[in-house]
PDB file of C-alpha atoms in Angstrom:
ATOM      1  CA  ASP A  21      -9.310  68.843 -37.735  1.00  0.00           C
ATOM      2  CA  ALA A  22      -8.944  65.316 -36.444  1.00  0.00           C
ATOM      3  CA  LYS A  23     -10.521  64.880 -33.024  1.00  0.00           C
ATOM      4  CA  THR A  24      -8.993  61.519 -32.221  1.00  0.00           C
ATOM      5  CA  THR A  25      -5.721  60.237 -30.827  1.00  0.00           C
ATOM      6  CA  GLN A  26      -4.289  56.864 -31.789  1.00  0.00           C
ATOM      7  CA  PRO A  27      -0.953  55.150 -31.158  1.00  0.00           C
ATOM      8  CA  PRO A  28       1.235  55.491 -34.254  1.00  0.00           C
ATOM      9  CA  SER A  29       2.006  51.794 -34.575  1.00  0.00           C
ATOM     10  CA  MET A  30       1.218  48.357 -33.181  1.00  0.00           C
ATOM     11  CA  ASP A  31       2.231  44.775 -33.827  1.00  0.00           C
ATOM     12  CA  CYS A  32       0.032  41.710 -33.516  1.00  0.00           C
ATOM     13  CA  ALA A  33       0.778  38.019 -33.918  1.00  0.00           C
ATOM     14  CA  GLU A  34      -1.088  36.249 -36.674  1.00  0.00           C
ATOM     15  CA  GLY A  35      -4.179  34.471 -35.368  1.00  0.00           C
ATOM     16  CA  ARG A  36      -4.371  36.575 -32.227  1.00  0.00           C
ATOM     17  CA  ALA A  37      -6.830  39.369 -31.548  1.00  0.00           C
ATOM     18  CA  ALA A  38      -5.719  42.855 -32.502  1.00  0.00           C
ATOM     19  CA  ASN A  39      -7.017  45.567 -30.174  1.00  0.00           C
ATOM     20  CA  LEU A  40      -6.633  49.069 -31.551  1.00  0.00           C
ATOM     21  CA  PRO A  41      -7.385  51.925 -29.138  1.00  0.00           C
ATOM     22  CA  CYS A  42      -8.667  55.390 -29.941  1.00  0.00           C
ATOM     23  CA  ASN A  43      -9.167  58.385 -27.675  1.00  0.00           C
ATOM     24  CA  HIS A  44     -11.863  60.896 -28.515  1.00  0.00           C
ATOM     25  CA  SER A  45     -12.257  62.779 -25.271  1.00  0.00           C
ATOM     26  CA  THR A  46     -14.019  65.780 -26.851  1.00  0.00           C
ATOM     27  CA  ILE A  47     -16.674  63.742 -28.648  1.00  0.00           C
ATOM     28  CA  SER A  48     -20.133  65.262 -28.497  1.00  0.00           C
ATOM     29  CA  GLY A  49     -23.451  63.512 -28.081  1.00  0.00           C
ATOM     30  CA  ASN A  50     -24.393  63.391 -31.741  1.00  0.00           C
ATOM     31  CA  GLU A  51     -21.023  62.203 -33.044  1.00  0.00           C
ATOM     32  CA  TYR A  52     -20.422  58.703 -34.295  1.00  0.00           C
ATOM     33  CA  VAL A  53     -17.140  56.812 -34.127  1.00  0.00           C
ATOM     34  CA  TYR A  54     -16.012  55.385 -37.460  1.00  0.00           C
ATOM     35  CA  TRP A  55     -13.171  53.045 -38.282  1.00  0.00           C
ATOM     36  CA  TYR A  56     -11.549  52.751 -41.685  1.00  0.00           C
ATOM     37  CA  ARG A  57      -8.370  51.052 -42.767  1.00  0.00           C
ATOM     38  CA  GLN A  58      -6.004  51.705 -45.634  1.00  0.00           C
ATOM     39  CA  ILE A  59      -3.830  49.022 -47.093  1.00  0.00           C
ATOM     40  CA  HIS A  60      -0.731  50.390 -48.808  1.00  0.00           C
ATOM     41  CA  SER A  61      -1.499  52.324 -52.018  1.00  0.00           C
ATOM     42  CA  GLN A  62      -5.233  51.633 -51.857  1.00  0.00           C
ATOM     43  CA  GLY A  63      -8.263  53.680 -50.907  1.00  0.00           C
ATOM     44  CA  PRO A  64      -9.598  53.458 -47.344  1.00  0.00           C
ATOM     45  CA  GLN A  65     -11.951  50.594 -46.571  1.00  0.00           C
ATOM     46  CA  TYR A  66     -14.923  50.993 -44.247  1.00  0.00           C
ATOM     47  CA  ILE A  67     -14.820  48.700 -41.228  1.00  0.00           C
ATOM     48  CA  ILE A  68     -17.467  49.646 -38.704  1.00  0.00           C
ATOM     49  CA  HIS A  69     -19.104  52.541 -36.916  1.00  0.00           C
ATOM     50  CA  GLY A  70     -21.117  53.134 -33.749  1.00  0.00           C
ATOM     51  CA  LEU A  71     -22.682  55.743 -31.524  1.00  0.00           C
ATOM     52  CA  LYS A  72     -22.710  54.375 -27.981  1.00  0.00           C
ATOM     53  CA  ASN A  73     -23.518  50.697 -28.129  1.00  0.00           C
ATOM     54  CA  ASN A  74     -20.942  48.077 -28.956  1.00  0.00           C
ATOM     55  CA  GLU A  75     -21.117  46.940 -32.554  1.00  0.00           C
ATOM     56  CA  THR A  76     -20.022  43.799 -34.355  1.00  0.00           C
ATOM     57  CA  ASN A  77     -19.931  42.839 -37.997  1.00  0.00           C
ATOM     58  CA  GLU A  78     -18.128  40.289 -40.115  1.00  0.00           C
ATOM     59  CA  MET A  79     -14.903  42.251 -40.025  1.00  0.00           C
ATOM     60  CA  ALA A  80     -14.548  43.517 -36.486  1.00  0.00           C
ATOM     61  CA  SER A  81     -16.048  44.562 -33.177  1.00  0.00           C
ATOM     62  CA  LEU A  82     -16.229  48.087 -31.840  1.00  0.00           C
ATOM     63  CA  ILE A  83     -16.236  48.645 -28.106  1.00  0.00           C
ATOM     64  CA  ILE A  84     -17.140  52.158 -26.959  1.00  0.00           C
ATOM     65  CA  THR A  85     -16.665  53.123 -23.320  1.00  0.00           C
ATOM     66  CA  GLU A  86     -19.681  54.238 -21.367  1.00  0.00           C
ATOM     67  CA  ASP A  87     -18.504  57.847 -21.264  1.00  0.00           C
ATOM     68  CA  ARG A  88     -17.751  57.589 -25.012  1.00  0.00           C
ATOM     69  CA  LYS A  89     -14.351  59.194 -24.562  1.00  0.00           C
ATOM     70  CA  SER A  90     -12.542  56.226 -26.034  1.00  0.00           C
ATOM     71  CA  SER A  91     -13.117  53.141 -28.125  1.00  0.00           C
ATOM     72  CA  THR A  92     -11.365  49.967 -29.201  1.00  0.00           C
ATOM     73  CA  LEU A  93     -11.500  48.234 -32.537  1.00  0.00           C
ATOM     74  CA  ILE A  94     -11.060  44.488 -32.219  1.00  0.00           C
ATOM     75  CA  LEU A  95      -9.995  42.239 -35.071  1.00  0.00           C
ATOM     76  CA  PRO A  96     -10.694  38.840 -33.495  1.00  0.00           C
ATOM     77  CA  HIS A  97      -8.228  36.723 -35.456  1.00  0.00           C
ATOM     78  CA  ALA A  98      -5.693  38.880 -37.227  1.00  0.00           C
ATOM     79  CA  THR A  99      -4.275  37.701 -40.540  1.00  0.00           C
ATOM     80  CA  LEU A 100      -1.372  39.012 -42.579  1.00  0.00           C
ATOM     81  CA  ARG A 101      -3.875  40.747 -44.854  1.00  0.00           C
ATOM     82  CA  ASP A 102      -4.989  42.893 -41.930  1.00  0.00           C
ATOM     83  CA  THR A 103      -1.668  44.734 -42.027  1.00  0.00           C
ATOM     84  CA  ALA A 104      -2.757  48.329 -42.750  1.00  0.00           C
ATOM     85  CA  VAL A 105      -3.154  51.797 -41.307  1.00  0.00           C
ATOM     86  CA  TYR A 106      -6.297  52.000 -39.189  1.00  0.00           C
ATOM     87  CA  TYR A 107      -8.090  55.305 -38.840  1.00  0.00           C
ATOM     88  CA  CYS A 108     -10.517  56.244 -36.071  1.00  0.00           C
ATOM     89  CA  ILE A 109     -12.757  59.179 -37.024  1.00  0.00           C
ATOM     90  CA  VAL A 110     -15.563  60.982 -35.243  1.00  0.00           C
ATOM     91  CA  ARG A 111     -18.301  62.668 -37.185  1.00  0.00           C
ATOM     92  CA  ALA A 112     -21.685  64.085 -36.347  1.00  0.00           C
ATOM     93  CA  ARG A 113     -24.792  62.296 -37.529  1.00  0.00           C
ATOM     94  CA  GLY A 114     -25.755  63.781 -40.852  1.00  0.00           C
ATOM     95  CA  GLY A 115     -22.393  65.467 -41.043  1.00  0.00           C
ATOM     96  CA  ASN A 116     -20.519  65.684 -44.247  1.00  0.00           C
ATOM     97  CA  GLN A 117     -16.796  65.408 -44.252  1.00  0.00           C
ATOM     98  CA  PHE A 118     -14.479  62.840 -42.740  1.00  0.00           C
ATOM     99  CA  TYR A 119     -11.273  64.319 -41.363  1.00  0.00           C
ATOM    100  CA  PHE A 120      -8.530  61.752 -41.045  1.00  0.00           C
ATOM    101  CA  GLY A 121      -5.947  61.760 -38.284  1.00  0.00           C
ATOM    102  CA  THR A 122      -2.620  59.991 -38.434  1.00  0.00           C
ATOM    103  CA  GLY A 123      -4.014  56.529 -37.680  1.00  0.00           C
ATOM    104  CA  THR A 124      -2.352  53.402 -36.293  1.00  0.00           C
ATOM    105  CA  SER A 125      -0.084  51.346 -38.493  1.00  0.00           C
ATOM    106  CA  LEU A 126      -0.857  47.732 -37.608  1.00  0.00           C
ATOM    107  CA  THR A 127       1.634  45.065 -38.583  1.00  0.00           C
ATOM    108  CA  VAL A 128       0.517  41.451 -38.291  1.00  0.00           C
ATOM    109  CA  ILE A 129       3.509  39.236 -37.715  1.00  0.00           C
ATOM    110  CA  PRO A 130       3.625  35.612 -38.896  1.00  0.00           C
TER     111      PRO A 130
ATOM    112  CA  GLY B   9     -20.402  47.317 -49.691  1.00  0.00           C
ATOM    113  CA  ALA B  10     -20.900  49.998 -52.300  1.00  0.00           C
ATOM    114  CA  VAL B  11     -18.358  50.298 -55.099  1.00  0.00           C
ATOM    115  CA  VAL B  12     -16.542  53.453 -56.119  1.00  0.00           C
ATOM    116  CA  SER B  13     -14.118  53.469 -59.027  1.00  0.00           C
ATOM    117  CA  GLN B  14     -11.490  55.919 -60.179  1.00  0.00           C
ATOM    118  CA  HIS B  15      -9.862  56.414 -63.545  1.00  0.00           C
ATOM    119  CA  PRO B  16      -7.055  56.430 -64.297  1.00  0.00           C
ATOM    120  CA  SER B  17      -5.303  54.488 -61.572  1.00  0.00           C
ATOM    121  CA  ARG B  18      -1.966  56.021 -62.479  1.00  0.00           C
ATOM    122  CA  VAL B  19      -1.003  58.989 -64.623  1.00  0.00           C
ATOM    123  CA  ILE B  20       2.292  60.601 -65.541  1.00  0.00           C
ATOM    124  CA  CYS B  21       2.243  64.020 -67.140  1.00  0.00           C
ATOM    125  CA  LYS B  22       4.559  66.851 -68.015  1.00  0.00           C
ATOM    126  CA  SER B  23       4.697  69.989 -65.939  1.00  0.00           C
ATOM    127  CA  GLY B  24       2.210  72.577 -67.159  1.00  0.00           C
ATOM    128  CA  THR B  25      -0.350  70.166 -68.514  1.00  0.00           C
ATOM    129  CA  SER B  26      -3.794  69.438 -67.074  1.00  0.00           C
ATOM    130  CA  VAL B  27      -4.943  66.085 -65.794  1.00  0.00           C
ATOM    131  CA  LYS B  28      -8.515  64.883 -65.281  1.00  0.00           C
ATOM    132  CA  ILE B  29      -9.400  62.205 -62.755  1.00  0.00           C
ATOM    133  CA  GLU B  30     -12.810  60.549 -62.756  1.00  0.00           C
ATOM    134  CA  CYS B  31     -14.668  59.177 -59.750  1.00  0.00           C
ATOM    135  CA  ARG B  32     -17.717  56.984 -60.308  1.00  0.00           C
ATOM    136  CA  SER B  33     -20.186  55.358 -57.965  1.00  0.00           C
ATOM    137  CA  LEU B  34     -20.954  52.079 -59.697  1.00  0.00           C
ATOM    138  CA  ASP B  35     -23.972  50.700 -57.890  1.00  0.00           C
ATOM    139  CA  PHE B  36     -25.536  53.673 -56.161  1.00  0.00           C
ATOM    140  CA  GLN B  37     -26.335  57.330 -56.674  1.00  0.00           C
ATOM    141  CA  ALA B  38     -24.041  59.681 -54.811  1.00  0.00           C
ATOM    142  CA  THR B  39     -25.441  63.085 -54.015  1.00  0.00           C
ATOM    143  CA  THR B  40     -22.154  64.048 -52.428  1.00  0.00           C
ATOM    144  CA  MET B  41     -18.609  63.094 -53.331  1.00  0.00           C
ATOM    145  CA  PHE B  42     -15.349  64.084 -51.671  1.00  0.00           C
ATOM    146  CA  TRP B  43     -11.821  64.514 -52.947  1.00  0.00           C
ATOM    147  CA  TYR B  44      -8.752  63.803 -50.835  1.00  0.00           C
ATOM    148  CA  ARG B  45      -5.025  64.069 -51.408  1.00  0.00           C
ATOM    149  CA  GLN B  46      -2.414  61.939 -49.701  1.00  0.00           C
ATOM    150  CA  PHE B  47       1.327  62.550 -49.757  1.00  0.00           C
ATOM    151  CA  PRO B  48       3.751  59.701 -48.967  1.00  0.00           C
ATOM    152  CA  LYS B  49       3.692  58.545 -45.358  1.00  0.00           C
ATOM    153  CA  GLN B  50       0.984  61.068 -44.515  1.00  0.00           C
ATOM    154  CA  SER B  51      -2.729  60.854 -43.801  1.00  0.00           C
ATOM    155  CA  LEU B  52      -5.537  61.758 -46.174  1.00  0.00           C
ATOM    156  CA  MET B  53      -6.243  65.475 -46.470  1.00  0.00           C
ATOM    157  CA  LEU B  54      -9.721  66.545 -47.537  1.00  0.00           C
ATOM    158  CA  MET B  55      -9.558  68.890 -50.508  1.00  0.00           C
ATOM    159  CA  ALA B  56     -13.174  69.554 -51.403  1.00  0.00           C
ATOM    160  CA  THR B  57     -16.776  68.448 -51.180  1.00  0.00           C
ATOM    161  CA  SER B  58     -18.620  67.976 -54.444  1.00  0.00           C
ATOM    162  CA  ASN B  59     -22.395  68.189 -54.595  1.00  0.00           C
ATOM    163  CA  GLU B  60     -24.300  67.115 -57.664  1.00  0.00           C
ATOM    164  CA  GLY B  61     -25.509  70.070 -59.661  1.00  0.00           C
ATOM    165  CA  SER B  62     -23.816  72.742 -57.575  1.00  0.00           C
ATOM    166  CA  LYS B  63     -20.405  74.243 -56.995  1.00  0.00           C
ATOM    167  CA  ALA B  64     -17.859  72.376 -54.943  1.00  0.00           C
ATOM    168  CA  THR B  65     -16.875  73.526 -51.489  1.00  0.00           C
ATOM    169  CA  TYR B  66     -13.123  73.715 -50.989  1.00  0.00           C
ATOM    170  CA  GLU B  67     -11.168  73.293 -47.779  1.00  0.00           C
ATOM    171  CA  GLN B  68      -9.048  76.141 -46.583  1.00  0.00           C
ATOM    172  CA  GLY B  69      -5.790  76.398 -48.486  1.00  0.00           C
ATOM    173  CA  VAL B  70      -6.977  74.469 -51.540  1.00  0.00           C
ATOM    174  CA  GLU B  71      -6.935  76.531 -54.723  1.00  0.00           C
ATOM    175  CA  LYS B  72     -10.273  76.163 -56.463  1.00  0.00           C
ATOM    176  CA  ASP B  73      -8.914  77.491 -59.754  1.00  0.00           C
ATOM    177  CA  LYS B  74      -6.186  74.880 -59.755  1.00  0.00           C
ATOM    178  CA  PHE B  75      -8.287  71.916 -58.706  1.00  0.00           C
ATOM    179  CA  LEU B  76     -11.460  72.080 -60.782  1.00  0.00           C
ATOM    180  CA  ILE B  77     -14.283  69.833 -59.627  1.00  0.00           C
ATOM    181  CA  ASN B  78     -17.348  68.948 -61.641  1.00  0.00           C
ATOM    182  CA  HIS B  79     -20.161  66.769 -60.307  1.00  0.00           C
ATOM    183  CA  ALA B  80     -22.422  66.657 -63.344  1.00  0.00           C
ATOM    184  CA  SER B  81     -24.378  63.534 -62.478  1.00  0.00           C
ATOM    185  CA  LEU B  82     -25.292  61.407 -59.480  1.00  0.00           C
ATOM    186  CA  THR B  83     -22.643  58.849 -60.391  1.00  0.00           C
ATOM    187  CA  LEU B  84     -19.724  60.909 -61.656  1.00  0.00           C
ATOM    188  CA  SER B  85     -17.435  63.568 -60.236  1.00  0.00           C
ATOM    189  CA  THR B  86     -14.248  64.754 -61.919  1.00  0.00           C
ATOM    190  CA  LEU B  87     -11.186  66.464 -60.529  1.00  0.00           C
ATOM    191  CA  THR B  88      -9.010  68.370 -62.984  1.00  0.00           C
ATOM    192  CA  VAL B  89      -5.544  69.392 -61.870  1.00  0.00           C
ATOM    193  CA  THR B  90      -4.776  72.394 -64.045  1.00  0.00           C
ATOM    194  CA  SER B  91      -1.250  73.405 -65.013  1.00  0.00           C
ATOM    195  CA  ALA B  92       0.181  70.604 -62.932  1.00  0.00           C
ATOM    196  CA  HIS B  93       3.580  70.986 -61.300  1.00  0.00           C
ATOM    197  CA  PRO B  94       5.837  68.430 -59.620  1.00  0.00           C
ATOM    198  CA  GLU B  95       4.561  69.461 -56.182  1.00  0.00           C
ATOM    199  CA  ASP B  96       1.082  68.300 -57.271  1.00  0.00           C
ATOM    200  CA  SER B  97       2.380  64.746 -57.492  1.00  0.00           C
ATOM    201  CA  SER B  98       0.328  62.819 -54.990  1.00  0.00           C
ATOM    202  CA  PHE B  99      -2.246  60.088 -54.414  1.00  0.00           C
ATOM    203  CA  TYR B 100      -5.727  61.448 -55.105  1.00  0.00           C
ATOM    204  CA  ILE B 101      -8.671  59.586 -53.582  1.00  0.00           C
ATOM    205  CA  CYS B 102     -12.366  60.189 -53.952  1.00  0.00           C
ATOM    206  CA  SER B 103     -15.225  59.006 -51.784  1.00  0.00           C
ATOM    207  CA  ALA B 104     -18.966  58.981 -52.212  1.00  0.00           C
ATOM    208  CA  ARG B 105     -21.840  59.156 -49.798  1.00  0.00           C
ATOM    209  CA  ARG B 106     -24.835  57.091 -50.749  1.00  0.00           C
ATOM    210  CA  GLY B 107     -28.099  58.943 -50.458  1.00  0.00           C
ATOM    211  CA  ALA B 108     -29.899  56.087 -48.767  1.00  0.00           C
ATOM    212  CA  ASP B 109     -27.045  55.439 -46.348  1.00  0.00           C
ATOM    213  CA  GLN B 110     -25.686  58.828 -45.529  1.00  0.00           C
ATOM    214  CA  GLU B 111     -23.717  57.728 -42.516  1.00  0.00           C
ATOM    215  CA  THR B 112     -21.030  55.868 -44.422  1.00  0.00           C
ATOM    216  CA  GLN B 113     -18.654  56.976 -47.133  1.00  0.00           C
ATOM    217  CA  TYR B 114     -17.168  54.595 -49.642  1.00  0.00           C
ATOM    218  CA  PHE B 115     -13.739  55.289 -51.055  1.00  0.00           C
ATOM    219  CA  GLY B 116     -12.297  54.764 -54.491  1.00  0.00           C
ATOM    220  CA  PRO B 117      -8.999  52.942 -55.065  1.00  0.00           C
ATOM    221  CA  GLY B 118      -7.080  56.166 -55.649  1.00  0.00           C
ATOM    222  CA  THR B 119      -5.170  57.740 -58.549  1.00  0.00           C
ATOM    223  CA  ARG B 120      -1.407  58.098 -58.421  1.00  0.00           C
ATOM    224  CA  LEU B 121      -0.328  61.309 -60.179  1.00  0.00           C
ATOM    225  CA  LEU B 122       3.296  61.943 -61.087  1.00  0.00           C
ATOM    226  CA  VAL B 123       4.178  65.288 -62.636  1.00  0.00           C
ATOM    227  CA  LEU B 124       7.564  65.421 -64.305  1.00  0.00           C
TER     228      LEU B 124
END
């Protein structure tokens, strides 16, 4: 069962930062936060993951609150190609399956 | 990132026939692969976990005799939809976990199945 809550949809202006929130209030100490995105009719694409420290890579930044009950995925300069459904998933270290929630449908507007 | 492929990308079949979908990890060995199903406008639903050299583990409500999974090598898992019916029409997606990087799963591009 999905253990995260995300807003169903968001809009973002092209070139601006897109901030996608995720609540995971029941996260346990050994669970990571993962973000994937799915562009229409494609397989999910890995974006980033973290445990408790903020993380940054070439695609995005992940900000995790100190109590780890929520996180925010930041796309610093959204482009039209970032339009997709973004999934926030929690999973224990060494755990097996990913269980997807309903995600956030992000639309980047020209 | 690691590359996972699926074949075919699209398949149309008649009701009652069986369809095989292949999932390959192209540049790494995958000790574990996963199969998901996605209906239109819905999220991905995990169907089963496939471990190389052993029987697959199915999620509750997934018929193991209908969805046959074989993980015969470290780079290939197959899903066979037996006696397909129109309600089996869906988007089937596999993912693979790389042995050396077990924290991340890499997903294939998906297979669109249409049963007439």
